[in-house]
């Protein structure tokens, strides 16, 4: 009897050891899985100059965030810093070079501070409309230019749309090129934009985006030029009386990631981010075009006087712009300029 009881106790004891051992190895395995998974947790910091609520810039970045977090099952997450909290386009690109910021989406114009290859897109009256712009930017010429960012510590993933730029000012309606004479117009920090407004008779003032509103309010400058969505999002219309639909430049945004960040990612994660940037970009372009019309009507209701340049007057702007193409073709690269102009001619 005593032997039986001892055998029973021994059986129960060895079963308990087995169970504890099993759960330990199970929890150890789960722990390893978890720590491996946590080890792969990626948090990307992204900074832009516009708001999240009103701008297509911000809405596009939120769409990118949704796609990435869904496709990675939450393993890759974004921390978004809008409204120029982390600086302006130029300083945020410098942060990408240093690896202290992972993602930013600047206009092409300030990229000229790092590489000249995007300057072709800053030429006045280059693209006739958004459709041609999309096809050239997403085609061989645009994609080749995107690749040049890797030489300066950034990786370009996709073109998004800032859009066709219009002129606002607080002095007078701009019905002809002569009306620009002497007006202090803020431009982006880009030599082509500066020289173009000089050629049109204005007095251009290069300035980072996040300083423009105060400068308009304090009358340090008379006007600025931006697409409708940005004029509305940044509240510039509140400090301006006139909006002239000149559509003188088409500005792409460039979705870019720090090369230091990019090189640490697996090929699969690189592919995931690239696809998300392209998909979110198509959404952002569409939203931008809808908001451009919507915000134009909103600004008219709020009292800004809107006028379009007549075909004849626009021709004067275009004629004056030809000197700019000649002046900058060497800096842009004659082959690069020819390739873009040939692609435009092909897709028209
Ligand atoms: C926003 C800027 C802005 C640009 C400018 O970060 O600076 O006027 O049009 O969109 O990139």
Coordinates of C-alpha atoms and ligand atoms in Angstrom, one line a residue:
X1 CA 0.0 0.0 0.0
X2 CA 2.8 2.4 1.1
X3 CA 4.7 1.6 -2.2
X4 CA 1.6 2.4 -4.2
X5 CA 1.2 5.7 -2.5
X6 CA 4.8 6.5 -3.1
X7 CA 4.5 5.6 -6.8
X8 CA 1.4 7.9 -7.1
X9 CA 3.2 10.8 -5.4
X10 CA 6.2 10.3 -7.7
X11 CA 4.0 10.2 -10.8
X12 CA 2.2 13.5 -9.8
X13 CA 5.5 15.2 -8.9
X14 CA 7.1 14.3 -12.3
X15 CA 3.9 15.5 -14.1
X16 CA 4.2 18.8 -12.3
X17 CA 7.9 19.2 -13.2
X18 CA 7.1 18.4 -16.8
X19 CA 4.2 21.0 -16.9
X20 CA 6.4 23.7 -15.3
X21 CA 9.3 22.9 -17.6
X22 CA 7.0 23.1 -20.6
X23 CA 5.4 26.4 -19.7
X24 CA 8.9 27.8 -18.9
X25 CA 10.2 26.8 -22.3
X26 CA 6.9 28.1 -23.9
X27 CA 7.1 31.4 -22.2
X28 CA 10.8 31.6 -23.0
X29 CA 10.0 31.0 -26.7
X30 CA 7.2 33.6 -26.6
X31 CA 9.6 35.9 -24.8
X32 CA 12.2 35.4 -27.6
X33 CA 9.6 35.9 -30.2
X34 CA 8.3 39.0 -28.5
X35 CA 11.8 40.5 -28.0
X36 CA 12.7 39.6 -31.6
X37 CA 9.5 41.2 -32.7
X38 CA 10.2 44.3 -30.5
X39 CA 13.7 44.3 -31.8
X40 CA 12.2 44.8 -35.3
X41 CA 9.8 47.5 -34.1
X42 CA 10.5 50.5 -36.2
X43 CA 9.3 54.1 -35.4
X44 CA 9.9 56.7 -38.2
X45 CA 9.9 60.4 -37.4
X46 CA 8.3 62.5 -40.2
X47 CA 8.2 66.3 -40.4
X48 CA 6.4 68.6 -42.9
X49 CA 5.7 72.3 -43.2
X50 CA 1.9 72.1 -43.6
X51 CA -0.9 71.2 -41.3
X52 CA -2.5 67.8 -41.0
X53 CA -6.1 69.1 -40.9
X54 CA -6.4 71.3 -44.1
X55 CA -3.5 70.4 -46.4
X56 CA -3.2 67.7 -48.9
X57 CA 0.4 67.5 -47.7
X58 CA -0.8 66.4 -44.3
X59 CA -3.7 64.2 -45.5
X60 CA -1.2 62.4 -47.8
X61 CA 1.2 61.7 -44.9
X62 CA -1.6 60.3 -42.7
X63 CA -2.6 58.1 -45.6
X64 CA 1.0 56.9 -45.9
X65 CA 1.0 56.2 -42.1
X66 CA -2.2 54.1 -42.4
X67 CA -0.8 52.0 -45.3
X68 CA 2.5 51.4 -43.6
X69 CA 1.0 50.5 -40.2
X70 CA -1.5 48.2 -41.9
X71 CA 1.0 46.5 -44.2
X72 CA 3.5 45.9 -41.4
X73 CA 0.8 44.8 -38.9
X74 CA 1.9 47.7 -36.7
X75 CA 5.5 46.8 -36.7
X76 CA 6.5 50.0 -38.5
X77 CA 4.9 53.1 -37.0
X78 CA 5.2 56.9 -37.8
X79 CA 5.5 59.9 -35.5
X80 CA 4.3 62.9 -37.4
X81 CA 5.4 66.5 -36.7
X82 CA 3.4 68.9 -38.9
X83 CA 3.2 72.7 -39.2
X84 CA 6.9 73.2 -39.4
X85 CA 7.4 72.1 -35.8
X86 CA 10.8 70.6 -36.7
X87 CA 11.9 73.5 -39.0
X88 CA 11.5 74.4 -42.7
X89 CA 12.1 72.3 -45.8
X90 CA 15.8 73.1 -45.9
X91 CA 16.5 72.4 -42.3
X92 CA 14.5 69.2 -42.3
X93 CA 16.4 67.9 -45.3
X94 CA 19.6 68.7 -43.3
X95 CA 18.2 66.6 -40.5
X96 CA 17.7 63.7 -42.9
X97 CA 21.3 64.0 -44.0
X98 CA 22.3 63.8 -40.3
X99 CA 19.9 60.9 -39.6
X100 CA 18.1 62.9 -36.8
X101 CA 14.9 62.9 -38.9
X102 CA 13.7 60.0 -41.0
X103 CA 11.1 61.4 -43.4
X104 CA 10.2 64.8 -44.9
X105 CA 8.3 65.9 -48.0
X106 CA 9.7 69.3 -49.2
X107 CA 8.9 71.2 -52.4
X108 CA 11.5 70.7 -55.1
X109 CA 12.7 74.3 -55.1
X110 CA 14.7 74.2 -51.8
X111 CA 16.4 70.9 -52.9
X112 CA 18.5 73.2 -55.1
X113 CA 20.5 73.9 -51.9
X114 CA 21.7 70.3 -52.0
X115 CA 21.6 69.2 -55.6
X116 CA 20.9 71.0 -58.9
X117 CA 19.2 68.1 -60.5
X118 CA 15.7 69.1 -59.4
X119 CA 16.0 72.7 -60.6
X120 CA 14.5 71.8 -64.0
X121 CA 11.1 71.5 -62.2
X122 CA 11.5 75.1 -61.0
X123 CA 11.4 76.6 -64.5
X124 CA 8.4 78.9 -65.2
X125 CA 5.6 77.6 -67.3
X126 CA 7.3 74.2 -67.7
X127 CA 4.2 71.9 -67.4
X128 CA 1.0 72.8 -69.2
X129 CA -1.2 70.9 -66.8
X130 CA -1.3 68.4 -63.9
X131 CA -1.7 65.3 -66.2
X132 CA 1.5 66.0 -68.1
X133 CA 3.3 66.8 -64.9
X134 CA 2.2 63.4 -63.4
X135 CA 3.3 61.5 -66.5
X136 CA 6.7 63.2 -66.8
X137 CA 7.5 63.0 -63.0
X138 CA 6.5 59.3 -62.8
X139 CA 8.2 58.5 -66.1
X140 CA 11.9 57.9 -66.9
X141 CA 13.1 61.6 -66.7
X142 CA 11.5 62.2 -63.3
X143 CA 12.5 58.9 -61.8
X144 CA 16.2 59.4 -62.9
X145 CA 16.2 62.8 -61.2
X146 CA 14.7 61.2 -58.0
X147 CA 17.7 58.8 -57.9
X148 CA 20.2 61.7 -57.7
X149 CA 19.1 62.4 -54.1
X150 CA 21.1 59.4 -52.9
X151 CA 24.3 61.4 -53.7
X152 CA 23.3 63.9 -50.9
X153 CA 22.2 61.5 -48.1
X154 CA 18.5 61.3 -49.0
X155 CA 16.4 58.6 -50.8
X156 CA 13.5 59.9 -53.0
X157 CA 10.6 57.5 -52.9
X158 CA 7.8 59.4 -54.9
X159 CA 6.6 62.7 -56.3
X160 CA 3.6 64.2 -54.6
X161 CA 1.9 67.5 -55.6
X162 CA 2.2 71.0 -54.2
X163 CA 0.8 72.3 -57.4
X164 CA 0.5 75.3 -59.8
X165 CA 1.5 78.5 -58.0
X166 CA -0.5 81.7 -57.9
X167 CA 0.5 85.2 -56.7
X168 CA -1.1 87.0 -53.8
X169 CA -0.4 90.6 -52.7
X170 CA -1.8 93.4 -50.5
X171 CA -1.2 96.3 -52.9
X172 CA -3.1 95.9 -56.2
X173 CA -4.6 93.4 -58.7
X174 CA -2.0 91.9 -61.0
X175 CA -3.8 92.1 -64.4
X176 CA -0.6 92.6 -66.4
X177 CA 3.2 92.0 -66.0
X178 CA 3.6 95.8 -65.4
X179 CA 1.5 95.5 -62.2
X180 CA 4.2 93.3 -60.7
X181 CA 6.7 96.2 -60.9
X182 CA 8.5 96.9 -57.6
X183 CA 6.3 94.5 -55.6
X184 CA 8.2 92.7 -52.8
X185 CA 7.2 89.1 -53.4
X186 CA 8.4 86.3 -51.2
X187 CA 9.9 83.4 -53.1
X188 CA 11.2 80.0 -52.1
X189 CA 15.0 79.8 -51.6
X190 CA 15.8 78.9 -55.2
X191 CA 17.8 80.9 -57.8
X192 CA 15.4 80.2 -60.7
X193 CA 12.4 81.5 -58.7
X194 CA 14.4 84.6 -57.7
X195 CA 15.6 85.4 -61.2
X196 CA 12.2 84.7 -62.7
X197 CA 10.4 87.3 -60.5
X198 CA 13.3 89.8 -61.2
X199 CA 12.8 89.2 -64.9
X200 CA 9.1 90.0 -64.4
X201 CA 9.9 93.3 -62.7
X202 CA 9.2 92.3 -59.1
X203 CA 11.4 92.7 -56.1
X204 CA 11.8 89.0 -54.9
X205 CA 12.5 88.2 -51.3
X206 CA 13.7 84.6 -50.7
X207 CA 12.4 83.3 -47.3
X208 CA 11.6 80.0 -45.5
X209 CA 7.9 79.0 -45.6
X210 CA 7.4 79.2 -41.9
X211 CA 8.4 82.9 -41.8
X212 CA 6.0 84.1 -44.6
X213 CA 2.8 84.7 -42.6
X214 CA 4.4 87.0 -40.1
X215 CA 6.3 88.9 -42.9
X216 CA 2.9 89.4 -44.7
X217 CA 1.2 90.6 -41.6
X218 CA 4.0 93.0 -40.7
X219 CA 4.0 94.3 -44.3
X220 CA 7.7 93.3 -44.6
X221 CA 6.7 91.9 -48.0
X222 CA 3.8 92.8 -50.2
X223 CA 3.0 89.3 -51.4
X224 CA 4.0 85.7 -52.0
X225 CA 3.3 82.9 -54.4
X226 CA 1.9 79.4 -53.6
X227 CA -0.7 76.9 -54.8
X228 CA -4.3 77.6 -53.5
X229 CA -4.2 74.8 -51.0
X230 CA -1.1 76.3 -49.3
X231 CA -2.4 79.8 -49.5
X232 CA -5.5 78.7 -47.6
X233 CA -3.8 76.2 -45.2
X234 CA -1.2 78.7 -44.1
X235 CA -3.8 81.5 -43.8
X236 CA -1.9 83.8 -46.2
X237 CA -5.3 85.0 -47.6
X238 CA -6.0 86.7 -44.3
X239 CA -3.2 89.1 -44.8
X240 CA -3.7 89.6 -48.6
X241 CA -6.2 91.4 -50.7
X242 CA -5.5 90.1 -54.2
X243 CA -5.0 86.6 -55.7
X244 CA -3.9 86.3 -59.3
X245 CA -4.3 82.8 -60.9
X246 CA -1.0 83.0 -62.8
X247 CA 0.0 79.2 -62.5
X248 CA 3.5 80.4 -63.2
X249 CA 5.4 77.4 -61.6
X250 CA 4.3 73.8 -61.0
X251 CA 5.9 72.6 -57.8
X252 CA 6.2 68.9 -57.0
X253 CA 6.6 67.7 -53.5
X254 CA 9.3 65.0 -53.0
X255 CA 8.6 62.2 -50.5
X256 CA 12.1 61.4 -49.2
X257 CA 13.7 59.3 -46.4
X258 CA 17.1 59.7 -44.8
X259 CA 19.7 57.4 -46.5
X260 CA 21.0 56.5 -43.0
X261 CA 17.5 55.3 -42.1
X262 CA 17.0 53.6 -45.5
X263 CA 20.2 51.6 -45.3
X264 CA 19.2 50.1 -42.0
X265 CA 15.9 48.7 -43.4
X266 CA 15.5 45.2 -44.8
X267 CA 14.8 45.0 -48.6
X268 CA 11.2 44.0 -47.8
X269 CA 10.7 47.0 -45.6
X270 CA 12.2 49.3 -48.2
X271 CA 9.8 47.9 -50.8
X272 CA 6.9 48.3 -48.3
X273 CA 7.7 52.0 -47.7
X274 CA 8.3 52.7 -51.4
X275 CA 4.9 51.2 -52.4
X276 CA 3.2 53.1 -49.6
X277 CA 4.8 56.5 -50.7
X278 CA 3.7 55.9 -54.3
X279 CA 0.1 54.8 -53.4
X280 CA -0.3 57.7 -50.8
X281 CA 1.0 60.1 -53.5
X282 CA -1.7 59.2 -56.0
X283 CA -4.3 59.9 -53.3
X284 CA -2.6 63.1 -52.3
X285 CA -2.5 64.4 -55.8
X286 CA -6.2 63.8 -56.2
X287 CA -7.0 65.4 -52.8
X288 CA -4.8 68.4 -53.7
X289 CA -6.8 69.1 -56.9
X290 CA -10.1 68.9 -55.1
X291 CA -9.0 71.1 -52.2
X292 CA -7.5 73.7 -54.7
X293 CA -10.9 74.3 -56.2
X294 CA -12.7 74.1 -52.8
X295 CA -10.3 76.5 -51.1
X296 CA -10.4 79.0 -54.0
X297 CA -14.2 79.3 -53.4
X298 CA -13.7 79.6 -49.7
X299 CA -11.1 82.4 -50.1
X300 CA -13.4 84.3 -52.5
X301 CA -16.2 84.1 -49.9
X302 CA -13.7 85.5 -47.3
X303 CA -13.2 88.5 -49.5
X304 CA -10.0 88.1 -51.4
X305 CA -10.3 89.5 -55.0
X306 CA -9.4 86.8 -57.5
X307 CA -8.4 87.4 -61.1
X308 CA -7.0 85.4 -64.0
X309 CA -4.4 86.6 -66.4
X310 CA -5.7 87.0 -69.9
X311 CA -4.1 84.8 -72.5
X312 CA -2.4 87.8 -74.0
X313 CA -1.0 88.9 -70.6
X314 CA 0.1 85.4 -69.7
X315 CA 2.0 85.3 -73.0
X316 CA 4.0 88.3 -71.8
X317 CA 5.0 86.4 -68.6
X318 CA 6.0 83.4 -70.8
X319 CA 8.0 85.5 -73.2
X320 CA 10.0 87.0 -70.3
X321 CA 10.6 83.5 -68.9
X322 CA 12.5 82.4 -72.0
X323 CA 15.6 84.3 -70.8
X324 CA 15.4 82.1 -67.6
X325 CA 15.6 78.9 -69.6
X326 CA 18.7 80.1 -71.4
X327 CA 20.3 81.5 -68.2
X328 CA 19.9 78.2 -66.3
X329 CA 20.3 75.5 -68.9
X330 CA 24.0 74.9 -68.1
X331 CA 23.3 74.7 -64.3
X332 CA 20.4 72.4 -64.8
X333 CA 22.3 70.3 -67.4
X334 CA 21.5 70.7 -71.1
X335 CA 20.9 66.9 -71.5
X336 CA 18.6 66.8 -68.4
X337 CA 16.6 69.8 -69.6
X338 CA 16.3 68.3 -73.2
X339 CA 15.1 65.0 -71.7
X340 CA 12.4 66.6 -69.7
X341 CA 11.2 68.9 -72.6
X342 CA 11.2 65.9 -74.9
X343 CA 9.1 63.8 -72.4
X344 CA 6.7 66.8 -72.1
X345 CA 6.4 67.0 -75.9
X346 CA 5.8 63.2 -76.0
X347 CA 3.0 63.0 -73.4
X348 CA 1.2 66.1 -74.5
Ligands
LIG1 C1 6.0 73.7 -47.2 C2 6.7 74.4 -48.3 C3 5.7 75.1 -49.2 C4 6.3 75.8 -50.4 C5 6.8 77.1 -50.0 O1 6.9 72.9 -46.4 O2 7.9 77.2 -49.3 O3 6.2 78.2 -50.4 O4 5.3 75.9 -51.4 O5 4.7 74.1 -49.6 O6 7.3 73.4 -49.2

